Amino acid sequence: MSPVRVLLVDDQGLFREALATLLAVRDDVEVVGEAGNGDEALRRSAELAPDVVLMDLRMPVLDGIAATRRLRVEQAGVRVIALTTFDDDEDVFAALRAGAVGYLLKDVSSARLVEAVLAAARGESVLQPSVAAKVVARFAQLPDTAPAPRPQPLVVPLSDRELEVLRLLADGRSNREIAATLFLAEGTVKNHVTNVLAKLGARDRTQAALRARALDLL
């Protein structure tokens, strides 16, 4: 399988260099280019056609949120993960509204970062646990515009093991972390996650967590 093509976007050259070095040891990820601001990111992305862009948010010339919004329109196939120092509500929700499929902080572990890149390339959403909690809390605060329909039971119920995986998934745990907690092989956890998403009718982990809460499974 071809490696995931990644474009690094950050106004700090030293951070880009460190990130490129970190990712270079992986066979399943290829850093195809770098950019120092959002405007340059748009040009480089058009030239290089990356699968995933790791996007800083606060940059000169054109910030990461504006660049993400334009990428969503001009290069819809590119998946953007916000990689930033800040996790305040304003930045989080602005980035997600702009079209970012993920939001990670720069203190994320290298293993978690690589897993997020691979997940984004597969079409999944990837959120820092603290960010996922903000998203869930924001949904809980939304006013009801109509009576909420009574949650329907699943056509195919989750097994006890799948429920355990779901609870950890909703807590923002990675497959590797779930495997360590439940003393399972990572491949087994991946299969359980696939089954959970299918049974919940969810396209990604975040939607699965929200759907599970609506069904009182958590």
CSV table of C-alpha atoms in Angstrom, one decimal:
chain,number,residue,atom,x,y,z
A,1,MET,CA,0.0,0.0,0.0
A,2,SER,CA,1.3,3.5,-0.9
A,3,PRO,CA,2.4,5.7,2.0
A,4,VAL,CA,0.2,8.5,3.1
A,5,ARG,CA,1.4,11.8,1.5
A,6,VAL,CA,1.7,14.5,4.1
A,7,LEU,CA,2.3,18.3,3.8
A,8,LEU,CA,3.6,20.1,6.9
A,9,VAL,CA,2.3,23.7,7.4
A,10,ASP,CA,3.8,25.7,10.3
A,11,ASP,CA,5.5,29.1,10.5
A,12,GLN,CA,8.3,27.7,12.7
A,13,GLY,CA,10.9,26.1,10.5
A,14,LEU,CA,12.5,24.3,13.4
A,15,PHE,CA,9.2,22.6,14.3
A,16,ARG,CA,8.6,21.6,10.7
A,17,GLU,CA,12.1,20.1,10.5
A,18,ALA,CA,11.6,18.1,13.8
A,19,LEU,CA,8.2,16.9,12.5
A,20,ALA,CA,9.6,15.9,9.2
A,21,THR,CA,12.4,13.9,10.9
A,22,LEU,CA,9.9,12.2,13.2
A,23,LEU,CA,7.7,11.1,10.3
A,24,ALA,CA,10.6,10.1,8.0
A,25,VAL,CA,11.2,6.9,10.0
A,26,ARG,CA,7.8,5.6,9.0
A,27,ASP,CA,7.3,3.5,5.9
A,28,ASP,CA,3.6,4.3,5.8
A,29,VAL,CA,4.0,8.1,5.8
A,30,GLU,CA,5.8,10.3,3.3
A,31,VAL,CA,6.4,14.0,3.9
A,32,VAL,CA,6.1,15.5,0.4
A,33,GLY,CA,6.6,19.1,1.3
A,34,GLU,CA,6.4,22.0,3.8
A,35,ALA,CA,4.9,25.5,3.9
A,36,GLY,CA,5.4,28.4,6.3
A,37,ASN,CA,2.0,30.0,6.1
A,38,GLY,CA,-1.5,29.3,4.8
A,39,ASP,CA,-1.0,31.0,1.4
A,40,GLU,CA,2.0,28.9,0.7
A,41,ALA,CA,0.2,25.9,1.9
A,42,LEU,CA,-2.5,26.4,-0.8
A,43,ARG,CA,0.1,26.6,-3.5
A,44,ARG,CA,2.1,23.7,-2.3
A,45,SER,CA,-0.9,21.5,-1.8
A,46,ALA,CA,-2.0,22.2,-5.4
A,47,GLU,CA,1.4,21.3,-6.7
A,48,LEU,CA,2.0,18.2,-4.5
A,49,ALA,CA,-1.5,16.7,-4.0
A,50,PRO,CA,-1.0,15.5,-0.5
A,51,ASP,CA,-3.4,13.1,1.2
A,52,VAL,CA,-3.2,14.9,4.6
A,53,VAL,CA,-2.1,18.4,5.6
A,54,LEU,CA,-0.9,19.0,9.2
A,55,MET,CA,-1.9,22.6,9.6
A,56,ASP,CA,-0.9,25.1,12.3
A,57,LEU,CA,-3.6,27.6,13.0
A,58,ARG,CA,-1.9,30.9,13.9
A,59,MET,CA,0.4,31.9,11.1
A,60,PRO,CA,1.2,35.1,9.2
A,61,VAL,CA,-0.1,36.0,5.7
A,62,LEU,CA,-3.0,33.5,5.8
A,63,ASP,CA,-3.9,31.7,9.0
A,64,GLY,CA,-4.6,28.0,9.2
A,65,ILE,CA,-8.3,28.3,9.6
A,66,ALA,CA,-8.7,30.5,6.4
A,67,ALA,CA,-6.4,28.1,4.6
A,68,THR,CA,-8.4,25.1,5.7
A,69,ARG,CA,-11.6,26.7,4.5
A,70,ARG,CA,-10.1,27.4,1.1
A,71,LEU,CA,-8.7,23.9,0.8
A,72,ARG,CA,-12.1,22.4,1.5
A,73,VAL,CA,-13.4,24.3,-1.5
A,74,GLU,CA,-10.5,24.2,-3.9
A,75,GLN,CA,-9.0,20.8,-3.0
A,76,ALA,CA,-11.8,18.8,-1.5
A,77,GLY,CA,-9.9,15.5,-1.4
A,78,VAL,CA,-7.2,16.8,1.0
A,79,ARG,CA,-7.8,16.0,4.7
A,80,VAL,CA,-6.6,18.7,7.1
A,81,ILE,CA,-5.6,18.0,10.7
A,82,ALA,CA,-5.1,21.1,12.8
A,83,LEU,CA,-1.9,20.7,14.8
A,84,THR,CA,-1.5,23.6,17.2
A,85,THR,CA,-0.5,24.7,20.7
A,86,PHE,CA,-4.0,26.1,21.5
A,87,ASP,CA,-7.2,24.3,22.4
A,88,ASP,CA,-9.5,27.1,23.3
A,89,ASP,CA,-13.1,26.8,22.2
A,90,GLU,CA,-12.8,29.5,19.6
A,91,ASP,CA,-9.9,27.9,17.7
A,92,VAL,CA,-11.4,24.3,18.0
A,93,PHE,CA,-14.8,25.1,16.6
A,94,ALA,CA,-13.5,27.5,14.0
A,95,ALA,CA,-11.1,24.9,12.7
A,96,LEU,CA,-13.8,22.2,12.6
A,97,ARG,CA,-16.3,24.5,10.9
A,98,ALA,CA,-13.7,25.3,8.3
A,99,GLY,CA,-13.4,21.7,7.4
A,100,ALA,CA,-10.6,20.2,9.5
A,101,VAL,CA,-11.1,16.5,10.1
A,102,GLY,CA,-8.9,16.4,13.2
A,103,TYR,CA,-7.6,18.6,15.9
A,104,LEU,CA,-4.4,17.7,17.8
A,105,LEU,CA,-2.1,19.6,20.2
A,106,LYS,CA,1.6,19.8,19.5
A,107,ASP,CA,2.4,17.8,22.7
A,108,VAL,CA,0.8,14.8,21.1
A,109,SER,CA,2.9,11.6,21.2
A,110,SER,CA,4.6,10.6,17.9
A,111,ALA,CA,2.6,7.3,17.9
A,112,ARG,CA,-0.7,9.1,18.3
A,113,LEU,CA,0.2,11.6,15.6
A,114,VAL,CA,1.1,8.9,13.1
A,115,GLU,CA,-2.1,7.0,13.9
A,116,ALA,CA,-4.1,10.3,13.4
A,117,VAL,CA,-2.5,10.8,10.0
A,118,LEU,CA,-3.3,7.3,8.9
A,119,ALA,CA,-6.9,7.6,10.2
A,120,ALA,CA,-7.5,10.9,8.5
A,121,ALA,CA,-6.3,9.3,5.2
A,122,ARG,CA,-8.9,6.6,5.7
A,123,GLY,CA,-11.6,9.2,6.0
A,124,GLU,CA,-11.9,9.2,9.8
A,125,SER,CA,-12.1,12.1,12.2
A,126,VAL,CA,-9.3,12.4,14.8
A,127,LEU,CA,-9.6,14.6,17.9
A,128,GLN,CA,-7.5,15.1,21.0
A,129,PRO,CA,-9.4,13.7,24.0
A,130,SER,CA,-9.8,17.2,25.5
A,131,VAL,CA,-11.1,18.5,22.1
A,132,ALA,CA,-13.5,15.6,21.8
A,133,ALA,CA,-14.9,16.5,25.2
A,134,LYS,CA,-15.5,20.0,24.0
A,135,VAL,CA,-17.4,18.8,21.0
A,136,VAL,CA,-19.6,16.5,23.0
A,137,ALA,CA,-20.2,19.3,25.5
A,138,ARG,CA,-21.1,21.8,22.8
A,139,PHE,CA,-23.7,19.3,21.3
A,140,ALA,CA,-25.2,18.8,24.7
A,141,GLN,CA,-25.7,22.6,25.0
A,142,LEU,CA,-27.6,23.0,21.7
A,143,PRO,CA,-31.2,23.8,22.2
A,144,ASP,CA,-33.8,21.4,21.1
A,145,THR,CA,-35.8,22.8,18.2
A,146,ALA,CA,-38.2,19.9,18.1
A,147,PRO,CA,-39.1,17.0,20.5
A,148,ALA,CA,-36.2,14.5,20.4
A,149,PRO,CA,-37.2,11.2,18.9
A,150,ARG,CA,-37.1,8.2,21.2
A,151,PRO,CA,-33.8,6.4,20.6
A,152,GLN,CA,-34.3,3.2,18.7
A,153,PRO,CA,-32.5,0.0,19.7
A,154,LEU,CA,-29.8,-1.2,17.4
A,155,VAL,CA,-30.8,-3.8,14.9
A,156,VAL,CA,-27.7,-5.8,15.8
A,157,PRO,CA,-26.8,-5.2,19.4
A,158,LEU,CA,-23.2,-4.6,20.5
A,159,SER,CA,-21.5,-7.5,22.3
A,160,ASP,CA,-20.1,-6.9,25.8
A,161,ARG,CA,-16.6,-6.6,24.3
A,162,GLU,CA,-17.8,-4.1,21.7
A,163,LEU,CA,-19.4,-2.0,24.4
A,164,GLU,CA,-16.1,-2.0,26.3
A,165,VAL,CA,-14.3,-0.9,23.1
A,166,LEU,CA,-17.0,1.7,22.5
A,167,ARG,CA,-16.6,3.3,26.0
A,168,LEU,CA,-12.8,3.6,25.5
A,169,LEU,CA,-13.2,4.9,22.0
A,170,ALA,CA,-15.6,7.6,23.2
A,171,ASP,CA,-13.0,8.5,25.8
A,172,GLY,CA,-10.7,9.4,23.0
A,173,ARG,CA,-8.4,6.4,23.3
A,174,SER,CA,-6.5,5.2,20.3
A,175,ASN,CA,-6.6,1.6,19.1
A,176,ARG,CA,-3.2,0.9,20.7
A,177,GLU,CA,-4.4,2.4,24.0
A,178,ILE,CA,-7.6,0.3,23.9
A,179,ALA,CA,-5.6,-2.8,23.1
A,180,ALA,CA,-3.3,-2.2,26.1
A,181,THR,CA,-6.3,-1.5,28.4
A,182,LEU,CA,-8.2,-4.6,27.4
A,183,PHE,CA,-5.2,-6.9,26.9
A,184,LEU,CA,-6.1,-7.5,23.2
A,185,ALA,CA,-4.1,-7.4,20.0
A,186,GLU,CA,-4.3,-4.1,18.2
A,187,GLY,CA,-5.7,-5.9,15.1
A,188,THR,CA,-8.5,-7.4,17.2
A,189,VAL,CA,-9.3,-3.9,18.5
A,190,LYS,CA,-9.4,-2.6,14.9
A,191,ASN,CA,-11.9,-5.3,14.0
A,192,HIS,CA,-14.1,-4.4,17.0
A,193,VAL,CA,-14.0,-0.7,16.1
A,194,THR,CA,-15.1,-1.6,12.6
A,195,ASN,CA,-18.0,-3.6,13.9
A,196,VAL,CA,-19.0,-0.9,16.3
A,197,LEU,CA,-19.0,1.8,13.6
A,198,ALA,CA,-21.1,-0.5,11.3
A,199,LYS,CA,-23.7,-1.4,14.0
A,200,LEU,CA,-24.0,2.2,15.0
A,201,GLY,CA,-24.2,3.4,11.4
A,202,ALA,CA,-21.4,5.8,12.1
A,203,ARG,CA,-18.8,7.0,9.6
A,204,ASP,CA,-16.1,7.7,12.2
A,205,ARG,CA,-15.2,7.5,15.9
A,206,THR,CA,-16.6,10.9,16.8
A,207,GLN,CA,-19.9,10.2,15.2
A,208,ALA,CA,-20.0,6.8,16.9
A,209,ALA,CA,-19.5,8.4,20.3
A,210,LEU,CA,-22.3,10.9,19.7
A,211,ARG,CA,-24.6,8.2,18.4
A,212,ALA,CA,-23.8,6.0,21.4
A,213,ARG,CA,-24.7,8.8,23.8
A,214,ALA,CA,-28.0,9.4,22.0
A,215,LEU,CA,-28.8,5.7,22.4
A,216,ASP,CA,-27.8,5.7,26.1
A,217,LEU,CA,-25.1,3.2,25.5
A,218,LEU,CA,-22.5,5.2,27.5
